[in-house]
Short mmCIF file of C-alpha atoms and ligand atoms in Angstrom, two decimals:
data_model
loop_
_atom_site.label_atom_id
_atom_site.label_comp_id
_atom_site.label_asym_id
_atom_site.label_seq_id
_atom_site.Cartn_x
_atom_site.Cartn_y
_atom_site.Cartn_z
CA MET Q 1 12.84 34.14 -3.06
CA PRO Q 2 9.98 32.87 -5.16
CA LEU Q 3 9.43 29.17 -4.78
CA ASP Q 4 5.72 28.37 -5.12
CA ILE Q 5 4.50 24.97 -4.00
CA VAL Q 6 1.35 23.34 -5.31
CA VAL Q 7 0.13 20.70 -2.92
CA GLY Q 8 -2.95 18.49 -2.71
CA THR Q 9 -4.91 18.92 0.52
CA GLN Q 10 -6.81 15.62 0.28
CA TRP Q 11 -5.97 12.05 -0.82
CA GLY Q 12 -4.55 13.07 -4.20
CA ASP Q 13 -6.41 13.62 -7.47
CA GLU Q 14 -7.44 17.14 -6.46
CA GLY Q 15 -6.78 18.52 -9.93
CA LYS Q 16 -3.27 19.77 -9.24
CA GLY Q 17 -2.34 19.39 -12.92
CA ARG Q 18 -4.84 22.08 -13.84
CA VAL Q 19 -3.49 24.52 -11.29
CA VAL Q 20 0.11 23.73 -12.19
CA ASP Q 21 -0.70 24.34 -15.83
CA LEU Q 22 -1.97 27.82 -14.99
CA LEU Q 23 0.93 28.74 -12.72
CA ALA Q 24 3.58 27.23 -14.98
CA ALA Q 25 2.88 30.00 -17.47
CA GLN Q 26 4.78 32.32 -15.09
CA ALA Q 27 7.39 29.83 -13.88
CA ASP Q 28 10.94 29.28 -15.15
CA PHE Q 29 11.37 25.87 -13.52
CA VAL Q 30 8.74 23.23 -12.78
CA ALA Q 31 9.78 20.57 -10.32
CA ARG Q 32 8.54 17.24 -8.97
CA TYR Q 33 9.76 16.65 -5.42
CA ASN Q 34 8.08 13.46 -4.16
CA GLY Q 35 6.59 10.15 -5.19
CA GLY Q 36 7.10 8.48 -8.52
CA ASP Q 37 4.95 7.12 -11.32
CA ASN Q 38 2.16 6.37 -8.83
CA ALA Q 39 1.05 9.93 -9.63
CA GLY Q 40 -0.99 10.82 -12.67
CA HIS Q 41 -1.41 14.37 -13.89
CA THR Q 42 -3.83 14.94 -16.71
CA VAL Q 43 -3.39 18.15 -18.65
CA THR Q 44 -5.53 19.12 -21.60
CA VAL Q 45 -4.21 21.62 -24.10
CA GLY Q 46 -6.56 22.29 -26.96
CA GLU Q 47 -7.18 18.96 -28.63
CA GLN Q 48 -4.36 17.16 -26.85
CA THR Q 49 -4.63 15.44 -23.48
CA PHE Q 50 -1.44 14.47 -21.69
CA LYS Q 51 -1.19 11.98 -18.89
CA LEU Q 52 2.13 12.40 -17.16
CA HIS Q 53 3.16 10.27 -14.22
CA LEU Q 54 6.71 11.41 -13.59
CA ILE Q 55 7.83 14.35 -15.71
CA PRO Q 56 6.51 17.59 -14.17
CA SER Q 57 3.36 18.50 -16.05
CA GLY Q 58 4.47 22.16 -16.36
CA VAL Q 59 6.99 21.17 -19.06
CA ILE Q 60 4.28 21.47 -21.65
CA HIS Q 61 5.00 25.19 -21.35
CA LEU Q 62 7.96 25.41 -23.65
CA HIS Q 63 9.76 28.18 -21.77
CA THR Q 64 10.11 26.05 -18.61
CA VAL Q 65 12.81 23.68 -17.46
CA GLY Q 66 11.47 20.51 -15.85
CA VAL Q 67 13.20 19.12 -12.82
CA ILE Q 68 12.92 15.85 -10.93
CA GLY Q 69 14.24 16.28 -7.39
CA ASN Q 70 16.06 13.98 -5.01
CA GLY Q 71 12.79 13.19 -3.19
CA VAL Q 72 11.37 11.40 -6.23
CA VAL Q 73 11.71 7.70 -7.02
CA VAL Q 74 12.33 7.26 -10.73
CA ASN Q 75 11.17 4.41 -12.91
CA PRO Q 76 13.55 4.96 -15.86
CA ALA Q 77 11.24 3.22 -18.33
CA THR Q 78 8.44 5.64 -17.41
CA VAL Q 79 10.56 8.75 -17.71
CA LEU Q 80 11.94 7.67 -21.09
CA GLY Q 81 8.45 6.73 -22.32
CA GLU Q 82 7.10 10.14 -21.31
CA MET Q 83 9.98 11.89 -23.06
CA GLU Q 84 8.95 10.07 -26.24
CA THR Q 85 5.28 10.92 -25.78
CA LEU Q 86 6.11 14.59 -25.34
CA ARG Q 87 8.43 14.60 -28.34
CA ALA Q 88 5.77 12.97 -30.48
CA ALA Q 89 3.46 15.84 -29.51
CA GLY Q 90 6.07 18.38 -30.63
CA ILE Q 91 7.31 19.25 -27.12
CA ALA Q 92 11.09 19.22 -27.09
CA VAL Q 93 12.71 17.27 -24.27
CA THR Q 94 16.46 17.77 -24.19
CA PRO Q 95 18.96 17.96 -21.31
CA ASN Q 96 18.41 21.73 -21.44
CA ARG Q 97 14.74 21.21 -20.67
CA LEU Q 98 14.79 18.34 -18.20
CA ARG Q 99 17.11 17.60 -15.28
CA LEU Q 100 17.03 14.63 -12.98
CA SER Q 101 18.66 14.81 -9.57
CA TYR Q 102 21.68 12.57 -9.14
CA ALA Q 103 20.31 11.83 -5.65
CA ALA Q 104 16.89 10.58 -6.82
CA HIS Q 105 16.44 6.84 -6.29
CA LEU Q 106 15.59 4.30 -8.97
CA ILE Q 107 12.60 2.00 -9.05
CA THR Q 108 13.43 -1.38 -10.55
CA PRO Q 109 11.30 -4.34 -11.67
CA ALA Q 110 12.37 -6.00 -8.41
CA HIS Q 111 10.72 -3.19 -6.43
CA ARG Q 112 7.55 -3.58 -8.48
CA ALA Q 113 7.51 -7.36 -8.01
CA LEU Q 114 7.92 -6.86 -4.26
CA ASP Q 115 5.09 -4.29 -4.13
CA GLN Q 116 2.82 -6.81 -5.86
CA ALA Q 117 3.88 -9.71 -3.64
CA GLN Q 118 3.41 -7.65 -0.48
CA GLU Q 119 -0.03 -6.42 -1.52
CA ALA Q 120 -1.11 -9.96 -2.45
CA SER Q 121 0.04 -11.24 0.93
CA ARG Q 122 -1.98 -8.60 2.81
CA GLY Q 123 -5.26 -10.09 1.56
CA GLN Q 124 -8.21 -8.15 3.02
CA GLY Q 125 -5.84 -5.75 4.76
CA LYS Q 126 -4.21 -4.58 1.55
CA LEU Q 127 -3.23 -0.93 1.28
CA GLY Q 128 -4.46 -0.62 -2.28
CA THR Q 129 -1.11 0.64 -3.57
CA THR Q 130 -0.64 1.53 -7.22
CA LEU Q 131 1.72 -1.49 -7.54
CA ARG Q 132 4.38 0.76 -9.03
CA GLY Q 133 7.07 -0.32 -6.54
CA ILE Q 134 6.92 2.96 -4.65
CA GLY Q 135 7.00 1.58 -1.09
CA PRO Q 136 9.81 -0.90 -1.79
CA ALA Q 137 11.91 1.76 -3.58
CA TYR Q 138 11.64 4.11 -0.60
CA THR Q 139 12.31 1.17 1.71
CA SER Q 140 15.58 0.54 -0.18
CA LYS Q 141 16.41 4.25 0.16
CA VAL Q 142 15.77 4.38 3.90
CA SER Q 143 17.60 1.13 4.55
CA ARG Q 144 20.56 2.61 2.65
CA GLN Q 145 20.50 -0.04 -0.03
CA GLY Q 146 18.91 2.10 -2.73
CA LEU Q 147 20.21 2.78 -6.21
CA ARG Q 148 20.61 6.45 -7.00
CA LEU Q 149 20.70 7.95 -10.46
CA LEU Q 150 24.31 8.90 -9.74
CA GLU Q 151 25.22 5.23 -9.91
CA MET Q 152 24.25 5.23 -13.58
CA LEU Q 153 27.31 7.32 -14.40
CA ASP Q 154 29.72 4.48 -13.55
CA ARG Q 155 28.46 1.60 -15.65
CA GLN Q 156 30.45 -1.25 -14.18
CA ARG Q 157 29.60 -0.29 -10.61
CA PHE Q 158 26.01 0.23 -11.66
CA ALA Q 159 25.79 -3.26 -13.15
CA ASP Q 160 27.23 -4.75 -9.96
CA ALA Q 161 24.87 -2.73 -7.78
CA ILE Q 162 21.79 -3.74 -9.81
CA ARG Q 163 22.79 -7.38 -9.69
CA ALA Q 164 23.26 -7.31 -5.92
CA HIS Q 165 19.95 -5.44 -5.53
CA VAL Q 166 17.97 -7.97 -7.57
CA GLN Q 167 19.59 -10.86 -5.72
CA GLU Q 168 18.67 -9.26 -2.40
CA ILE Q 169 15.03 -8.67 -3.37
CA ASN Q 170 14.85 -12.19 -4.81
CA ARG Q 171 15.55 -13.47 -1.32
CA TYR Q 172 12.48 -11.64 0.00
CA LEU Q 173 10.33 -12.68 -2.94
CA THR Q 174 11.12 -16.35 -2.64
CA ALA Q 175 11.50 -16.76 1.13
CA LEU Q 176 8.73 -14.50 2.41
CA TYR Q 177 6.21 -14.35 -0.42
CA ALA Q 178 6.65 -17.62 -2.30
CA ALA Q 179 7.05 -15.60 -5.51
CA GLY Q 180 9.38 -16.51 -8.36
CA PRO Q 181 12.83 -14.86 -8.50
CA LEU Q 182 13.71 -12.32 -11.20
CA ASP Q 183 16.64 -12.76 -13.57
CA PRO Q 184 19.35 -10.32 -12.38
CA GLN Q 185 21.17 -10.28 -15.72
CA GLU Q 186 18.04 -9.34 -17.61
CA ILE Q 187 17.56 -6.32 -15.37
CA VAL Q 188 21.26 -5.41 -15.54
CA ASP Q 189 21.00 -5.33 -19.35
CA GLU Q 190 17.74 -3.39 -19.31
CA PHE Q 191 19.14 -0.77 -16.94
CA ASP Q 192 22.40 -0.46 -18.89
CA GLY Q 193 20.29 0.81 -21.78
CA TYR Q 194 18.47 3.27 -19.51
CA ALA Q 195 21.80 4.55 -18.14
CA THR Q 196 22.99 5.39 -21.68
CA GLN Q 197 19.84 7.35 -22.39
CA LEU Q 198 19.48 9.12 -19.05
CA ALA Q 199 23.11 10.03 -18.27
CA PRO Q 200 22.96 13.42 -20.05
CA TYR Q 201 19.97 14.44 -17.91
CA ILE Q 202 21.50 13.72 -14.51
CA ALA Q 203 22.40 16.90 -12.63
CA ASP Q 204 22.78 18.62 -9.27
CA VAL Q 205 19.20 19.84 -9.04
CA SER Q 206 19.63 21.46 -5.64
CA SER Q 207 22.37 23.82 -6.80
CA LEU Q 208 20.67 24.41 -10.16
CA LEU Q 209 17.49 25.61 -8.43
CA ALA Q 210 19.28 27.54 -5.69
CA GLU Q 211 21.24 29.48 -8.31
CA ALA Q 212 18.11 30.08 -10.34
CA LEU Q 213 16.24 31.40 -7.29
CA ALA Q 214 19.19 33.65 -6.43
CA ARG Q 215 18.90 35.12 -9.94
CA GLY Q 216 15.23 35.87 -9.33
CA ARG Q 217 13.84 32.96 -11.34
CA ARG Q 218 10.53 31.42 -10.34
CA VAL Q 219 10.33 27.77 -9.39
CA LEU Q 220 7.04 25.93 -9.23
CA ALA Q 221 7.08 22.75 -7.15
CA GLU Q 222 4.44 20.23 -8.17
CA GLY Q 223 3.32 18.02 -5.32
CA ALA Q 224 2.12 14.54 -6.21
CA GLN Q 225 -0.54 12.64 -4.19
CA GLY Q 226 -1.88 14.71 -1.29
CA THR Q 227 -1.53 15.73 2.34
CA LEU Q 228 -3.63 12.86 3.68
CA LEU Q 229 -1.36 10.35 1.91
CA ASP Q 230 1.74 11.88 3.54
CA LEU Q 231 3.88 9.21 5.20
CA ASP Q 232 4.15 11.21 8.42
CA HIS Q 233 0.97 13.26 8.53
CA GLY Q 234 -1.58 11.23 6.59
CA THR Q 235 -3.93 8.35 7.37
CA TYR Q 236 -1.11 5.98 8.29
CA PRO Q 237 -0.68 3.14 7.34
CA PHE Q 238 -2.97 3.92 4.37
CA VAL Q 239 -0.50 6.40 2.95
CA THR Q 240 2.17 6.59 0.32
CA SER Q 241 5.86 6.36 1.23
CA SER Q 242 6.91 9.97 0.63
CA ASN Q 243 6.09 13.47 1.89
CA PRO Q 244 3.70 15.14 -0.57
CA THR Q 245 3.22 18.04 1.87
CA ALA Q 246 4.73 21.47 1.18
CA PRO Q 247 7.74 21.09 3.50
CA GLY Q 248 8.54 17.94 1.52
CA ALA Q 249 9.29 20.21 -1.43
CA LEU Q 250 12.24 21.73 0.42
CA VAL Q 251 13.72 18.37 1.37
CA GLY Q 252 12.80 16.79 -1.97
CA LEU Q 253 14.48 19.51 -4.01
CA GLY Q 254 17.36 20.33 -1.68
CA LEU Q 255 16.27 23.91 -0.92
CA GLY Q 256 16.43 25.91 2.30
CA VAL Q 257 13.47 27.09 4.37
CA GLY Q 258 13.72 30.71 3.26
CA CYS Q 259 12.86 29.96 -0.37
CA ALA Q 260 9.13 29.36 -0.24
CA GLU Q 261 6.69 32.14 -1.04
CA ARG Q 262 3.30 30.56 -1.68
CA ALA Q 263 1.88 27.19 -0.70
CA ILE Q 264 -1.20 26.67 -2.83
CA GLY Q 265 -3.53 24.01 -1.48
CA VAL Q 266 -5.49 22.38 -4.29
CA THR Q 267 -8.80 21.19 -2.91
CA LYS Q 268 -11.53 19.38 -4.79
CA SER Q 269 -15.01 20.73 -3.98
CA PHE Q 270 -15.84 17.28 -2.63
CA GLN Q 271 -13.65 14.53 -1.21
CA THR Q 272 -12.26 11.52 -3.14
CA ARG Q 273 -9.99 8.65 -2.32
CA VAL Q 274 -8.57 5.76 -4.33
CA GLY Q 275 -7.26 2.75 -2.46
CA SER Q 276 -8.01 1.56 1.06
CA GLY Q 277 -8.20 3.52 4.29
CA PRO Q 278 -10.63 5.53 6.41
CA PHE Q 279 -12.92 8.08 4.77
CA PRO Q 280 -15.51 9.45 7.24
CA THR Q 281 -17.53 11.49 4.73
CA GLU Q 282 -17.74 8.74 2.13
CA LEU Q 283 -21.01 8.52 0.21
CA ALA Q 284 -22.75 5.62 -1.48
CA GLY Q 285 -25.74 5.59 -3.79
CA GLU Q 286 -27.08 8.20 -6.12
CA ILE Q 287 -25.09 11.24 -4.98
CA ALA Q 288 -21.87 9.21 -5.07
CA ALA Q 289 -22.59 8.00 -8.60
CA ARG Q 290 -23.26 11.53 -9.68
CA LEU Q 291 -20.08 12.95 -8.16
CA ARG Q 292 -18.01 10.09 -9.58
CA GLY Q 293 -19.34 10.24 -13.12
CA THR Q 294 -19.53 7.27 -15.43
CA GLY Q 295 -15.93 7.18 -16.56
CA ALA Q 296 -16.86 8.44 -20.00
CA ASN Q 297 -15.07 11.76 -19.44
CA PRO Q 298 -11.37 12.14 -18.61
CA TRP Q 299 -12.33 14.23 -15.57
CA ASP Q 300 -14.62 11.56 -14.07
CA GLU Q 301 -13.45 10.04 -10.80
CA PHE Q 302 -11.45 7.07 -12.05
CA GLY Q 303 -7.73 6.74 -11.26
CA THR Q 304 -5.32 8.19 -13.86
CA THR Q 305 -2.70 5.59 -13.06
CA THR Q 306 -4.78 2.53 -12.24
CA GLY Q 307 -8.25 3.23 -13.73
CA ARG Q 308 -9.85 2.27 -10.41
CA PRO Q 309 -13.16 4.03 -9.56
CA ARG Q 310 -12.52 6.56 -6.80
CA ARG Q 311 -14.47 6.62 -3.56
CA VAL Q 312 -16.31 9.93 -3.20
CA GLY Q 313 -17.80 11.94 -0.34
CA TRP Q 314 -18.55 15.36 1.08
CA LEU Q 315 -15.78 17.88 1.62
CA ASP Q 316 -14.14 17.38 5.01
CA THR Q 317 -13.04 20.67 6.52
CA VAL Q 318 -11.61 19.07 9.65
CA LEU Q 319 -9.03 17.46 7.37
CA LEU Q 320 -8.72 20.67 5.36
CA ARG Q 321 -7.73 22.55 8.54
CA LEU Q 322 -5.13 19.90 9.17
CA ALA Q 323 -3.81 20.40 5.62
CA ALA Q 324 -3.73 24.19 6.14
CA ARG Q 325 -1.59 23.75 9.23
CA ILE Q 326 0.82 21.07 8.02
CA ASN Q 327 1.45 22.80 4.69
CA GLY Q 328 1.33 26.43 5.88
CA LEU Q 329 -1.12 27.11 3.07
CA THR Q 330 -1.23 30.68 1.81
CA GLU Q 331 -4.23 30.09 -0.47
CA LEU Q 332 -6.64 27.50 -1.78
CA ALA Q 333 -7.47 26.54 -5.35
CA LEU Q 334 -10.91 24.95 -5.36
CA THR Q 335 -11.49 22.53 -8.24
CA LYS Q 336 -14.52 20.89 -9.86
CA LEU Q 337 -17.09 23.24 -8.35
CA ASP Q 338 -19.24 22.70 -11.47
CA ILE Q 339 -19.72 19.03 -10.55
CA LEU Q 340 -21.85 20.06 -7.53
CA THR Q 341 -24.39 21.81 -9.77
CA GLY Q 342 -27.88 20.34 -9.46
CA LEU Q 343 -27.56 18.97 -5.92
CA PRO Q 344 -30.44 20.37 -3.85
CA THR Q 345 -28.23 20.63 -0.76
CA ILE Q 346 -24.53 20.27 -0.18
CA ARG Q 347 -22.94 19.06 3.03
CA LEU Q 348 -19.71 20.17 4.63
CA CYS Q 349 -18.11 18.18 7.39
CA THR Q 350 -17.22 20.72 10.07
CA ALA Q 351 -16.38 18.47 13.03
CA TYR Q 352 -16.32 14.85 14.19
CA ARG Q 353 -18.22 13.03 16.88
CA ALA Q 354 -17.08 10.13 19.00
CA ASN Q 355 -18.31 8.92 22.41
CA ASP Q 356 -20.82 11.79 22.68
CA GLN Q 357 -18.04 14.34 22.24
CA THR Q 358 -17.54 16.76 19.38
CA PHE Q 359 -14.07 17.34 17.97
CA SER Q 360 -13.17 20.22 15.67
CA ALA Q 361 -9.65 18.76 15.33
CA LEU Q 362 -8.30 15.26 15.69
CA PRO Q 363 -6.53 14.59 18.97
CA PHE Q 364 -4.01 12.22 17.40
CA GLY Q 365 -4.02 13.11 13.72
CA PRO Q 366 -5.91 11.30 10.99
CA SER Q 367 -4.72 7.73 11.59
CA ASP Q 368 -7.66 6.74 13.79
CA LEU Q 369 -10.27 8.45 11.61
CA ALA Q 370 -12.34 5.27 11.49
CA ALA Q 371 -13.42 5.92 15.08
CA TYR Q 372 -15.20 9.18 14.20
CA GLU Q 373 -18.60 10.12 12.79
CA PRO Q 374 -18.68 13.28 10.73
CA ALA Q 375 -20.82 16.21 11.89
CA TYR Q 376 -22.30 18.08 8.93
CA GLU Q 377 -23.51 21.52 8.11
CA GLU Q 378 -25.98 21.70 5.22
CA LEU Q 379 -25.85 24.46 2.63
CA PRO Q 380 -28.26 25.16 -0.23
CA GLY Q 381 -27.20 23.94 -3.66
CA TRP Q 382 -27.59 25.65 -7.03
CA ASP Q 383 -28.93 24.72 -10.44
CA GLN Q 384 -27.11 27.12 -12.68
CA ASP Q 385 -24.42 25.76 -15.03
CA LEU Q 386 -21.16 27.29 -13.76
CA ARG Q 387 -19.00 26.44 -16.75
CA ALA Q 388 -19.27 29.84 -18.38
CA ALA Q 389 -18.51 31.77 -15.16
CA ARG Q 390 -15.22 33.67 -15.30
CA ARG Q 391 -15.62 36.18 -12.47
CA TRP Q 392 -16.70 35.90 -8.86
CA GLU Q 393 -19.82 37.90 -9.72
CA ASP Q 394 -20.82 35.30 -12.34
CA LEU Q 395 -21.31 32.64 -9.69
CA PRO Q 396 -24.76 32.06 -8.18
CA ALA Q 397 -25.13 33.25 -4.58
CA ALA Q 398 -25.31 29.68 -3.22
CA ALA Q 399 -21.99 28.76 -4.88
CA ARG Q 400 -20.38 31.91 -3.48
CA ALA Q 401 -21.72 31.07 -0.02
CA TYR Q 402 -20.23 27.56 -0.30
CA ILE Q 403 -16.80 29.01 -1.16
CA LEU Q 404 -16.94 31.62 1.60
CA ARG Q 405 -17.84 28.96 4.15
CA ILE Q 406 -14.88 26.84 3.06
CA GLU Q 407 -12.62 29.87 3.53
CA GLU Q 408 -14.07 30.47 6.96
CA LEU Q 409 -13.78 26.87 8.10
CA SER Q 410 -10.24 26.37 6.75
CA GLY Q 411 -8.90 29.82 7.59
CA VAL Q 412 -7.34 30.04 4.11
CA PRO Q 413 -8.47 32.34 1.29
CA VAL Q 414 -9.73 30.78 -1.94
CA ARG Q 415 -7.87 32.43 -4.80
CA LEU Q 416 -8.84 30.18 -7.68
CA VAL Q 417 -11.95 28.22 -8.57
CA SER Q 418 -12.19 25.81 -11.49
CA VAL Q 419 -15.60 25.41 -13.10
CA GLY Q 420 -14.89 23.06 -16.00
CA PRO Q 421 -12.23 20.90 -17.61
CA GLU Q 422 -10.94 23.48 -20.11
CA ARG Q 423 -7.87 25.60 -19.43
CA THR Q 424 -9.96 28.75 -19.52
CA GLN Q 425 -12.73 27.55 -17.20
CA VAL Q 426 -11.33 29.17 -14.06
CA ILE Q 427 -12.19 32.10 -11.87
CA GLU Q 428 -9.31 34.01 -10.31
CA ILE Q 429 -10.28 35.81 -7.14
CA PRO Q 430 -8.01 38.77 -6.41
P1 LIG H 501 1.57 3.75 -3.41
O1 LIG H 501 1.95 5.19 -3.44
O2 LIG H 501 1.51 3.10 -4.75
O3 LIG H 501 2.43 2.98 -2.44
O4 LIG H 501 0.08 3.65 -2.82
C1 LIG H 501 -0.25 4.00 -1.48
C2 LIG H 501 -1.60 4.68 -1.41
O5 LIG H 501 -1.53 5.95 -2.05
C3 LIG H 501 -2.73 3.94 -2.14
O6 LIG H 501 -3.94 4.15 -1.43
C4 LIG H 501 -2.79 4.62 -3.49
O7 LIG H 501 -4.06 4.51 -4.07
C5 LIG H 501 -2.50 6.05 -3.07
N1 LIG H 501 -1.93 6.86 -4.17
C6 LIG H 501 -0.66 6.85 -4.61
N2 LIG H 501 -0.47 7.75 -5.57
C7 LIG H 501 -1.64 8.38 -5.73
C8 LIG H 501 -2.06 9.45 -6.58
O8 LIG H 501 -1.31 10.02 -7.36
N3 LIG H 501 -3.38 9.82 -6.46
C9 LIG H 501 -4.21 9.24 -5.56
N4 LIG H 501 -3.84 8.25 -4.75
C10 LIG H 501 -2.57 7.81 -4.83
#
């Protein structure tokens, strides 16, 4: 049964939106399964650039149905705002084109206030969250005090539940963080309006997708963030609060293990990270500035959601091997290869060193990364502009050698290479 999962293999921002956009052309359903509006997918179509945080970016293909699964945490104001943005751009968003799982959890202003208060209290040790209330919303879910979209269908109960929720979070805000309390009634009123607007979109996403797959329809699952931000498998505690990894798509959409066909690992040709946490191959200075860009272009390395400059470094294939294993990757999509043009040499991290020992894998996962020094292999760079390349043969030999080495070191074939920001600037490798 054809469920294809697009997953980031790094710390997010790998260019998944680009790959999703390509694959969505053949999909019937496009689905978000984890995270919330901490994600930011930029998709450029002709003159128009869309920044979507919550609605699956594949919905810009008008034949698709967009789905938000139970694994997502939904800020209703964001989803409604994005519906408006899409409509204004002539992209219809109706209950026939967008379904939200009744089991997805809501993010409220109280969750956002708590995220901010917690980050402020961490001082130097802050996680660098997006301040979108993601951690607190998942905390509510796990502690069985969350508010699901289902609740919106019974307005009186919903009002009572929101009020109790805000009162509960107010206790944390005031007692633990010396922050001001929020007005429960204000949030009750705000969310009553959201319930009216969202009710027609609430559905049983799990059965909708299972039936579609049984009928031979194609579902494309769009991972948000990336493998190294996975709550269980990432650089804990510098992670997000969900499972962006491919198995997370099954849990986050309510699908069984037999559904998945491809797990496409989107990998940037170099490494980036936004927010705190270990990053062994991080670069400073001239090469870093060059990889990051100035911020003048939408594809420069500045956060889509927060605008923060991203930390940049050499591609880390120790972590890529970890991503291949955890996700069961069937293929890689390598993005932003064109950005490496002009570097005299390019480094690949192939192993780590610590205490005079070399490690090709991490003994205890990526949490204690800070203890390791990267061991590099150096490859020749290239000067040719890659942006017009459309076939493997069009690439200079040094660029091909770089790709082949990544395949070798990760054990996963590279099937797609992006060489520029435009939709057409890709090379498909059969
Ligand atoms: P949170 O998801 O807002 O709780 O943030 C936790 C960590 O994940 C922080 O380091 C964020 O910068 C990072 N993060 C969350 N979402 C994204 C994303 O979509 N791209 C890149 N980093 C992200």
